XYZ file of C-alpha atoms in Angstrom:
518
model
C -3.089 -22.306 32.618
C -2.780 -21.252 36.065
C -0.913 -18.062 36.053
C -3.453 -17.149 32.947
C -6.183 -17.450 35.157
C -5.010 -15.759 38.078
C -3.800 -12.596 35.363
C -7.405 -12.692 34.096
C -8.683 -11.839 37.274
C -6.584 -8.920 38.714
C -8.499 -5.949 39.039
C -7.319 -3.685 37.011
C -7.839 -0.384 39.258
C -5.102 -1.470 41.224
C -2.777 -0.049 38.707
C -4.114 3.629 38.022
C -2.904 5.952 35.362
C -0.559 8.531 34.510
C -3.181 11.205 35.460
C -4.083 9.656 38.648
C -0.172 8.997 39.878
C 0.708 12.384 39.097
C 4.795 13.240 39.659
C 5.389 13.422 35.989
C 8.612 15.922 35.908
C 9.197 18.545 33.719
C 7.127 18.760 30.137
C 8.427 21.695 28.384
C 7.903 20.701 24.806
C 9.912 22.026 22.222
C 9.739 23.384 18.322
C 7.681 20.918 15.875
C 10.594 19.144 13.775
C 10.885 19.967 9.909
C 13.587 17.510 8.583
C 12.209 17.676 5.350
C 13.414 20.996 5.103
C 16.089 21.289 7.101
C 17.938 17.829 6.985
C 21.158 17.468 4.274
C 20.275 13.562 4.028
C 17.201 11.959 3.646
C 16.027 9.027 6.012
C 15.588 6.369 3.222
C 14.473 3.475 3.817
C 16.968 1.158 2.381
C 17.838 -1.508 4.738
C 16.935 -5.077 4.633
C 13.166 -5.289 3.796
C 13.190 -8.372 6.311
C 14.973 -6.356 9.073
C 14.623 -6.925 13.009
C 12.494 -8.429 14.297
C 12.036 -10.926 10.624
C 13.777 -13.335 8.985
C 14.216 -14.540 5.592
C 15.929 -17.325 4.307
C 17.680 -17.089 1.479
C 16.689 -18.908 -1.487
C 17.033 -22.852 -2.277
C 20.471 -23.492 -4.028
C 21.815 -20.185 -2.562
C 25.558 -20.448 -1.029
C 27.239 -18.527 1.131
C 29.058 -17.640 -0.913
C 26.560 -16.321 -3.328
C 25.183 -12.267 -3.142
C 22.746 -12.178 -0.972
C 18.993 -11.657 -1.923
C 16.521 -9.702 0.226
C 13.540 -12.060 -1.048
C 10.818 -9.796 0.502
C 11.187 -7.473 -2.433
C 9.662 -9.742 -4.224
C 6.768 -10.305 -2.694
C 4.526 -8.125 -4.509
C 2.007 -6.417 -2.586
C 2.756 -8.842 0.512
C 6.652 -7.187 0.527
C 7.307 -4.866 3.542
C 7.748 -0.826 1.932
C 10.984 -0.042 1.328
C 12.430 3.057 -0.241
C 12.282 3.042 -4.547
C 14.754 5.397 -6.063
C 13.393 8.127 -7.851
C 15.755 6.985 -10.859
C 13.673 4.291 -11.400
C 11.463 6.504 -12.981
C 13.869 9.088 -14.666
C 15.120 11.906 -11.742
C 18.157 10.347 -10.678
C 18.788 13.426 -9.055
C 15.642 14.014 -7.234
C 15.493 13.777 -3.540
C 11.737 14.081 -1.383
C 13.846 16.865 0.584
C 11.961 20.246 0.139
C 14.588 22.129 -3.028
C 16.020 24.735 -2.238
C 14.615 28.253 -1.762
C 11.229 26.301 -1.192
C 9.052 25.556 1.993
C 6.265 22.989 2.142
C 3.207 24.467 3.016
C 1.052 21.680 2.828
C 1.128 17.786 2.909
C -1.160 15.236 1.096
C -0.356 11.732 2.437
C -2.656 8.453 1.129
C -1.495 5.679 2.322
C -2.398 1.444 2.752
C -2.413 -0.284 6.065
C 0.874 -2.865 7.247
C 1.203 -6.351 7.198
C -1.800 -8.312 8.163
C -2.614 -12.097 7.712
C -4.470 -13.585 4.564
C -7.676 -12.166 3.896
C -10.528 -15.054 4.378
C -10.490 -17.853 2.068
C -7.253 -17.246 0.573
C -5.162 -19.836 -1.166
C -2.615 -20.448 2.412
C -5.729 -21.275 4.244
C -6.921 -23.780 1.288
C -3.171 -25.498 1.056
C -3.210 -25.832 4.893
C -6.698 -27.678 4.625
C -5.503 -29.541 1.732
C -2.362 -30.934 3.610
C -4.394 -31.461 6.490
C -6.981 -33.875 4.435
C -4.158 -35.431 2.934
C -2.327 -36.430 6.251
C -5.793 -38.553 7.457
C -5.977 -40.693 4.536
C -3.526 -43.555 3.924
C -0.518 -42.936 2.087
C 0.936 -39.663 3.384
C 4.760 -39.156 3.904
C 7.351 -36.222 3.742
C 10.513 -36.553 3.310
C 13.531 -33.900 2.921
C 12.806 -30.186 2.617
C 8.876 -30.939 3.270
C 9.985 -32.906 6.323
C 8.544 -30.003 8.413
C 5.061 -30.735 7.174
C 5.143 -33.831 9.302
C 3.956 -31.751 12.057
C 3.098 -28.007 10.444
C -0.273 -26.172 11.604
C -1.577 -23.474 10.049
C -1.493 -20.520 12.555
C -2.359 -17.490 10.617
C -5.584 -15.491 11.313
C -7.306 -13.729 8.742
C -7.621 -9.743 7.814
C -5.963 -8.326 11.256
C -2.786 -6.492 11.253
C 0.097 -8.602 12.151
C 2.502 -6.786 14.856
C 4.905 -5.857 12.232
C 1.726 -4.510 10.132
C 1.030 -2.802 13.561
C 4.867 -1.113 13.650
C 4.675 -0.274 10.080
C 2.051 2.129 10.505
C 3.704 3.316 13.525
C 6.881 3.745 12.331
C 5.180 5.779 9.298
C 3.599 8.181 11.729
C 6.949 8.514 13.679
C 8.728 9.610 10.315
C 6.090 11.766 8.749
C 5.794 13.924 12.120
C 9.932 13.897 11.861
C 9.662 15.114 8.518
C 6.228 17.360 8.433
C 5.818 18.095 12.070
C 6.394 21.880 11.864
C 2.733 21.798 9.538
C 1.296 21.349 12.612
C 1.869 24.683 13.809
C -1.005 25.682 11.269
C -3.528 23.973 13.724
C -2.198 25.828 16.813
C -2.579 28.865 15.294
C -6.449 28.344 14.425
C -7.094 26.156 16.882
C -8.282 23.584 14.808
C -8.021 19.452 15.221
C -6.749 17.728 12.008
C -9.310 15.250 10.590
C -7.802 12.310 9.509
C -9.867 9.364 7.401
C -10.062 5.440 7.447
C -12.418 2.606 6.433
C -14.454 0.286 9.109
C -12.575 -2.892 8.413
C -10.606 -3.389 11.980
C -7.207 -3.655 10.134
C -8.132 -0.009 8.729
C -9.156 1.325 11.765
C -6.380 0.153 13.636
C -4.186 1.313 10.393
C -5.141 4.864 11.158
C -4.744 4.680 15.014
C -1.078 3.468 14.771
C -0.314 6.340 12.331
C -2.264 8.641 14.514
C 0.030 7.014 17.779
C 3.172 7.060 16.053
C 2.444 10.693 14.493
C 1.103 12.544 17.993
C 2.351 9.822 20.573
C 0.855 8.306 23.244
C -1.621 8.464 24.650
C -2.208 12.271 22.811
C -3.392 11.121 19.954
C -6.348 10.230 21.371
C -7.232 14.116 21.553
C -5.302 15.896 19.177
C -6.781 14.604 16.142
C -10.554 12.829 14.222
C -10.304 9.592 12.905
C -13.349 9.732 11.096
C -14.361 6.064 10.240
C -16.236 5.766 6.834
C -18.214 2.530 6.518
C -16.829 -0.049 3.726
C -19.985 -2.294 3.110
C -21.713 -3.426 -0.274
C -23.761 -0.593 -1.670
C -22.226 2.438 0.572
C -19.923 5.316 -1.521
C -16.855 5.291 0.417
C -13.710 6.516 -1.778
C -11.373 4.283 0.137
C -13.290 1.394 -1.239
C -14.811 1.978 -4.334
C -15.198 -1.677 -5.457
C -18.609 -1.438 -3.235
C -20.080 0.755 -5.977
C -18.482 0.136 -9.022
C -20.156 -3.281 -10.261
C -17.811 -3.942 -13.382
C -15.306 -3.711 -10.405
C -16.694 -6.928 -9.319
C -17.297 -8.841 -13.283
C -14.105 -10.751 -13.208
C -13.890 -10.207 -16.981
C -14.017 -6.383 -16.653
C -12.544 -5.940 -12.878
C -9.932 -9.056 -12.276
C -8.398 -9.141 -15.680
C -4.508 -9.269 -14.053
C -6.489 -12.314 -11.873
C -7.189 -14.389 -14.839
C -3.830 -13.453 -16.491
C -1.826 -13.774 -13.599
C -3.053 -17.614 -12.666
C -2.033 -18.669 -16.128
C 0.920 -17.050 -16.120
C 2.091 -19.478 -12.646
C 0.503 -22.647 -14.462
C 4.417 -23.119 -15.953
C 5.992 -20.600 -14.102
C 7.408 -23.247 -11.206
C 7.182 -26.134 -13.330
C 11.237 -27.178 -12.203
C 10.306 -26.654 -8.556
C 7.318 -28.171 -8.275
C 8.728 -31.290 -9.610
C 11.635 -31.276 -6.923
C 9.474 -31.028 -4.408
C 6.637 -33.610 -5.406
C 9.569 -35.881 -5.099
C 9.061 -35.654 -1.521
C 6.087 -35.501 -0.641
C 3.271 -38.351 -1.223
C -0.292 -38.876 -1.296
C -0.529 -35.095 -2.166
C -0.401 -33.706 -5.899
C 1.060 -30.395 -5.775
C -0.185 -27.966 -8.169
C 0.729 -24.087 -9.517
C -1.936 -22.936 -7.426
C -0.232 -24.903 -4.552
C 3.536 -23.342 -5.440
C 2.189 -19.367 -5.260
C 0.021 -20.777 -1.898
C 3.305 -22.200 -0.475
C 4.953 -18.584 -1.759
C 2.416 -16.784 0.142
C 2.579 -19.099 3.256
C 6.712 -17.718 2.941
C 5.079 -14.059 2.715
C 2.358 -14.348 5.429
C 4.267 -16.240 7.937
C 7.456 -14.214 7.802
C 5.064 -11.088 8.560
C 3.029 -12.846 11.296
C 5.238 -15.069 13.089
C 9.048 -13.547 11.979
C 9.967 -16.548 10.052
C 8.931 -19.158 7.492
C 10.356 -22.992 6.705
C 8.825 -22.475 3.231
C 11.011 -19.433 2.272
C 13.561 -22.235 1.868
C 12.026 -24.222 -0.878
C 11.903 -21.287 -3.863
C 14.628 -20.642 -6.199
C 15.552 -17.104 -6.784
C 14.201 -17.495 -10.481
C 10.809 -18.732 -8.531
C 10.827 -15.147 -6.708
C 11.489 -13.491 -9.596
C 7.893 -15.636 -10.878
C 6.741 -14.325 -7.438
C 6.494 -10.511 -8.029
C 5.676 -11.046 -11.961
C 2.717 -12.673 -10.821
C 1.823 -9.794 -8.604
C 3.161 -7.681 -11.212
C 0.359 -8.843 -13.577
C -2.145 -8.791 -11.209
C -2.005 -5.473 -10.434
C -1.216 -3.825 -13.433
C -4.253 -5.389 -15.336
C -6.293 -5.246 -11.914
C -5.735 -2.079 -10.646
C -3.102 -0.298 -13.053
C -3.477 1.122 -16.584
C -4.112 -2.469 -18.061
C -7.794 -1.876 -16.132
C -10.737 -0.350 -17.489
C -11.987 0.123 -14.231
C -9.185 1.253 -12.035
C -9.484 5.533 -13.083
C -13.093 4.965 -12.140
C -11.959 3.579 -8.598
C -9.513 5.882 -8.167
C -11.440 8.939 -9.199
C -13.101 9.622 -5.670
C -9.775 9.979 -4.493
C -8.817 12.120 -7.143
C -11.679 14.429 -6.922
C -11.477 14.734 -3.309
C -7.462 15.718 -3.694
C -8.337 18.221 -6.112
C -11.168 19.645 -3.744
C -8.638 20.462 -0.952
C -6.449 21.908 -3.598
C -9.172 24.327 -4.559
C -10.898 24.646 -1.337
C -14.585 23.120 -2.611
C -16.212 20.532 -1.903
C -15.626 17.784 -4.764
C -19.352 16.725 -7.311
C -20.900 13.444 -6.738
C -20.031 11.813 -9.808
C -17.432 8.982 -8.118
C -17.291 6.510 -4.719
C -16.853 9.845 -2.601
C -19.302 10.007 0.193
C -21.336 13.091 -0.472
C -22.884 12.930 2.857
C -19.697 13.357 4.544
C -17.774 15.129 1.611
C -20.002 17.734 1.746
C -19.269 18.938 5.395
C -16.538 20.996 6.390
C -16.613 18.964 9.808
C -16.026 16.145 8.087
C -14.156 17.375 5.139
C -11.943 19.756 6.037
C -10.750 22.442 3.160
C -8.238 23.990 5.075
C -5.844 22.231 6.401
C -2.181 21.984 5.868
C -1.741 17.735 6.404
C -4.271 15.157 5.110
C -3.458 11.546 5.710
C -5.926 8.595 4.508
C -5.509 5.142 4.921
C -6.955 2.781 2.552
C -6.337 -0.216 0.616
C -3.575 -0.874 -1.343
C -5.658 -1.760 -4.929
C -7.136 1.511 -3.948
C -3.762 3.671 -3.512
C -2.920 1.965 -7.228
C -6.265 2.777 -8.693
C -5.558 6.446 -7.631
C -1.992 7.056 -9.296
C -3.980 5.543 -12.278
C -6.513 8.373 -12.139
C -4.139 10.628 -11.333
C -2.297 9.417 -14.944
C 1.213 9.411 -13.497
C 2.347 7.350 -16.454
C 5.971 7.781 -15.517
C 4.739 4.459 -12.542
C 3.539 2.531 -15.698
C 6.566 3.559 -18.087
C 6.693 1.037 -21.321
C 4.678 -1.465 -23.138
C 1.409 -3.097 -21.848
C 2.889 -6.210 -19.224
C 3.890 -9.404 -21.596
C 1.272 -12.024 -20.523
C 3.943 -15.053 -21.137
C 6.910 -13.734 -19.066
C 8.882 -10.382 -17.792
C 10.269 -8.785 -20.674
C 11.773 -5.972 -18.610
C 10.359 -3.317 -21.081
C 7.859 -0.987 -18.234
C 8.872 0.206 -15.340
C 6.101 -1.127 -13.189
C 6.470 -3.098 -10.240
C 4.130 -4.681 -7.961
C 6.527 -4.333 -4.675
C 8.017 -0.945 -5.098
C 4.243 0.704 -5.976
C 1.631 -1.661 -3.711
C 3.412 -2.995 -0.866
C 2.246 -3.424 2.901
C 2.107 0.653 4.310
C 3.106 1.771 0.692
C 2.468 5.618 0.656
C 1.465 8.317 -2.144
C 2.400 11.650 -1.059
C 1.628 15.417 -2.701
C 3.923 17.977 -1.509
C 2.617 21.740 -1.653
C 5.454 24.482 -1.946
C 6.122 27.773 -2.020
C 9.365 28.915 -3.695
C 9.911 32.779 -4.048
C 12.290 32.070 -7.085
C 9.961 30.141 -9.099
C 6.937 31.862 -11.942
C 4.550 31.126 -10.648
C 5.862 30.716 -6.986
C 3.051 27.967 -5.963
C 4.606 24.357 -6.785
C 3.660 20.779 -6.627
C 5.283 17.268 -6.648
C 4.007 13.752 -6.311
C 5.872 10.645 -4.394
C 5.682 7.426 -3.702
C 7.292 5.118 -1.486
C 10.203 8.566 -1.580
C 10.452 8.003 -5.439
C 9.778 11.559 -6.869
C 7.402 10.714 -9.855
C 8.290 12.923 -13.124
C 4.924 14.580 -14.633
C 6.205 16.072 -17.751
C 5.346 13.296 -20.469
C 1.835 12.979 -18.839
C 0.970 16.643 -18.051
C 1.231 18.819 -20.792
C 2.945 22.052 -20.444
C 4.738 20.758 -17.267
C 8.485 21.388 -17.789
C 11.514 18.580 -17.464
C 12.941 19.334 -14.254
C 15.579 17.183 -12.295
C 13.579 18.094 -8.859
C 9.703 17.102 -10.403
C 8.299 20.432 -9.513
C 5.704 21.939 -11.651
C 3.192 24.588 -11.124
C 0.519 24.184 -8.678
C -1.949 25.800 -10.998
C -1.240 24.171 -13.909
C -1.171 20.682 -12.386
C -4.684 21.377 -10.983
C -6.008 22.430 -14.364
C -4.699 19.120 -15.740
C -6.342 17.259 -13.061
C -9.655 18.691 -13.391
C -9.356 17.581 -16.892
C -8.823 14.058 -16.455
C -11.591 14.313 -13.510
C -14.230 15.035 -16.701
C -12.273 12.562 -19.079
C -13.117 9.836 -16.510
C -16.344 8.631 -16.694
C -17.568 6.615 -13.384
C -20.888 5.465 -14.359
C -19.645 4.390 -18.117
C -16.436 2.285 -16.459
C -18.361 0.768 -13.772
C -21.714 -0.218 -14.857
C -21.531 -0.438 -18.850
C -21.461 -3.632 -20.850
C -18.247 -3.666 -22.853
C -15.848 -6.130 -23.677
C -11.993 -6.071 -22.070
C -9.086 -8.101 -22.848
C -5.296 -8.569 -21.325
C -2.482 -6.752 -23.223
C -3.673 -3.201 -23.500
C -3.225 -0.468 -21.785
C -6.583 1.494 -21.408
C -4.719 4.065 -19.255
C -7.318 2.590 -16.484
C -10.424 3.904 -18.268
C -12.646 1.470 -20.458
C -12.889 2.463 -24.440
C -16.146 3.935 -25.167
C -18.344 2.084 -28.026
């Protein structure tokens, strides 16, 4: 308490800056880097999700014997990003390096903040207070695995970034201006100060600023580019958070379909472990909704504090249960299962379009006209864009971008993983998942303007969803023709209709994230 005090009080001028010590040494600053185009290898990201400075258990009843499983993949959208193979999807031999005889000429980046703690009210903070009631009253004991509870506190916040979430975004900015840097050369030239976007929530501004560090450095970030911070508040159009507009959004029968289908799914999902556990624990009745809280306590801890005792009491089958929870969430939520997720994501979509085209996109969406309409505040021109949102938002916009290839098979099996679509809660929505556009011009294609879609480095195949778009191993199509298509599905999406109608909705269809007209 004493040396806190005493470091509370130093004056702070006593320790001047960089500009005021002066002495810095030579500065000479060399080329912008362009490793997307000029590295042999890519930079995946294919370590251990739970790499330095986390650590993961590995599941109950795993020996050391046994192959080792990185659990965080399995954590849904609460799993750290990690690299998906673009054979997942169908181009086994597709690589987010620039093809040959092509050069990027501009980048489209959306992407969702890191790791943070729970949002408020979530189910950790509800088990914690439920524990905590039960260790007043008469009665309570742990024994074994739960033995830890004895003396557990629930130290998570709620909604910040955690500072892994913090590095995540960092570490994103560090690659991207690895990989894209050279784009930047486009500002020089004109003079110009890249604009990128955010919402008001701290976690989202401080998303964008750790980019923004990790992109330009520090402390030049703080002059060579506009965060501009668009308010995310009931009522106000913001296309990072369409939810505030879109009212079916918020009609749990219309908007949180993978919710509903998703908690009944875990009410037998754990049924083996919960009964191993309530062996040691009394004056407490644990519950499904207790089993994915405890799960989540395993997520959120590991993220916020680098490790978690409760990793330790799921199976690997109760992981599995884990991510097709999430899986069901999202995909009815937020994915092609929704009638309300091309609605969301159509702000986005319109506003993509409108740099493709150079015009400002129509006010028929979440887009902020007020700022959307401003070349200060929506650029036209330039040759990187980079948005941080949400991570329901990022899947509402592949939805209403119709990139079915994400969302490959039958509608999700309510009762169980059948294996039979290719979606996947951790490899599409995770903490700093991105969606990225790549622009290119290649001399040897007809036309020679081109255009590919990743995510998470996964080059996403277009041909079965956009007619006319050729089968290629590399995902390239025409930039022309994939602009065409999107302007189509802009009009085929109809905001007002999927957002404020009165229609009925069910689990175990795929709407293609647009609700059926009467």
């Amino acid at each position: 308490m004493i040396a806190a005090r005493i470091y509370a009080h130093v004056n702070s001028k006593l320790f001047p800056p960089e500009s005021k010590v002066g002495y810095p040494g030579p500065t000479p600053t060399g080329e912008e880097p362009a490793a997307i185009e000029t590295a042999p290898i890519y930079p995946y990201n294919h370590g251990p999700s739970d790499s330095f400075p986390l650590v993961a258990a590995q599941p109950w009843g795993a020996s050391k014997f046994d192959r080792k499983i990185d659990i965080t993949k399995y954590w849904g959208n609460l799993s750290p990003w990690y690299s998906v193979s673009s054979a997942d999807y169908g181009l086994p031999d597709a690589s987010p390096l620039i093809p040959d005889g092509c050069n990027i000429v501009q980048l489209h980046l959306l992407y969702r903040h890191g790791a943070r703690y729970p949002t408020s009210g979530a189910a950790p903070a509800t088990f914690a207070q439920k524990v905590h009631n039960a260790t007043l009253a008469k009665g309570f004991n742990v024994t074994g695995e739960l033995s830890f509870l004895s003396d557990w506190t629930y130290k998570l916040g709620a909604e910040l970034l955690t500072p892994v979430g913090r590095s995540q975004n960092f570490n994103l900015g560090v690659a991207y201006r690895q990989l894209y840097g050279h784009l930047l050369n486009n500002f020089t030239a004109t003079n110009t100060t890249p604009v990128f976007r955010t919402e008001s929530q701290d976690r989202m501004v401080k998303t964008a600023e750790n980019f923004a560090a990790g992109f330009f450095g520090v402390p030049e970030y703080l002059d060579q580019v506009n965060i501009e911070i668009l308010v995310e508040s009931p009522g106000l159009n913001n296309s990072g958070a369409p939810y505030e507009v879109c009212n079916n959004s918020n009609i749990a029968s219309r908007g949180s379909i993978g919710s509903t289908v998703a908690t009944e799914f875990a009410l037998n999902a754990f049924n083996s472990t919960i009964a191993r556990l309530q062996s040691q624990i009394f004056g407490l009745n644990l519950t499904a909704t207790d089993a994915i809280a405890m799960l989540q306590l395993c997520s959120y801890e590991t993220h916020a504090l680098g490790y978690s005792a409760f990793c330790n009491l799921f199976t690997e089958e109760d992981f599995l249960n884990y991510e097709y929870y999430y899986d069901l969430s999202f995909y009815y939520n937020n994915g092609p299962g929704s009638p309300v997720a091309a609605a969301q994501g159509k702000g986005y979509l319109e506003e993509f379009v409108a740099r493709f085209t150079h015009s400002f996109p129509a006010a028929d969406s979440a887009s902020n006209l007020t700022y959307d309409d401003s070349k200060t505040y929506f650029p036209l021109n330039q040759s990187i864009y980079a948005d941080a949102t949400h991570e329901v938002v990022v899947l509402d916009t592949l939805t209403a971008f119709n990139l079915t290839a994400l969302f490959q098979g039958p509608p999700l099996s309510l009762s169980g993983n059948q294996k039979r679509n290719s979606f996947v809660a951790s490899k599409i929505v995770p903490f700093a998942t991105h969606f990225t556009t790549q622009i290119l011009e290649c001399p040897a294609h007809k036309p020679t303007r081109q255009i590919r879609f990743l995510v998470n480095d996964a080059v996403v195949p277009i041909s079965d969803s956009y007619h006319g778009c050729p089968k290629k191993a590399d995902g390239l199509c025409s930039f022309d023709h994939v602009v065409s298509i999107l302007q189509k599905r802009i009009d085929e999406i109809d905001f007002d209709h999927d957002c404020f109608a009165n229609y009925t909705a069910k689990a175990g269809v795929d709407y293609n994230g647009r609700a059926r007209e009467s």
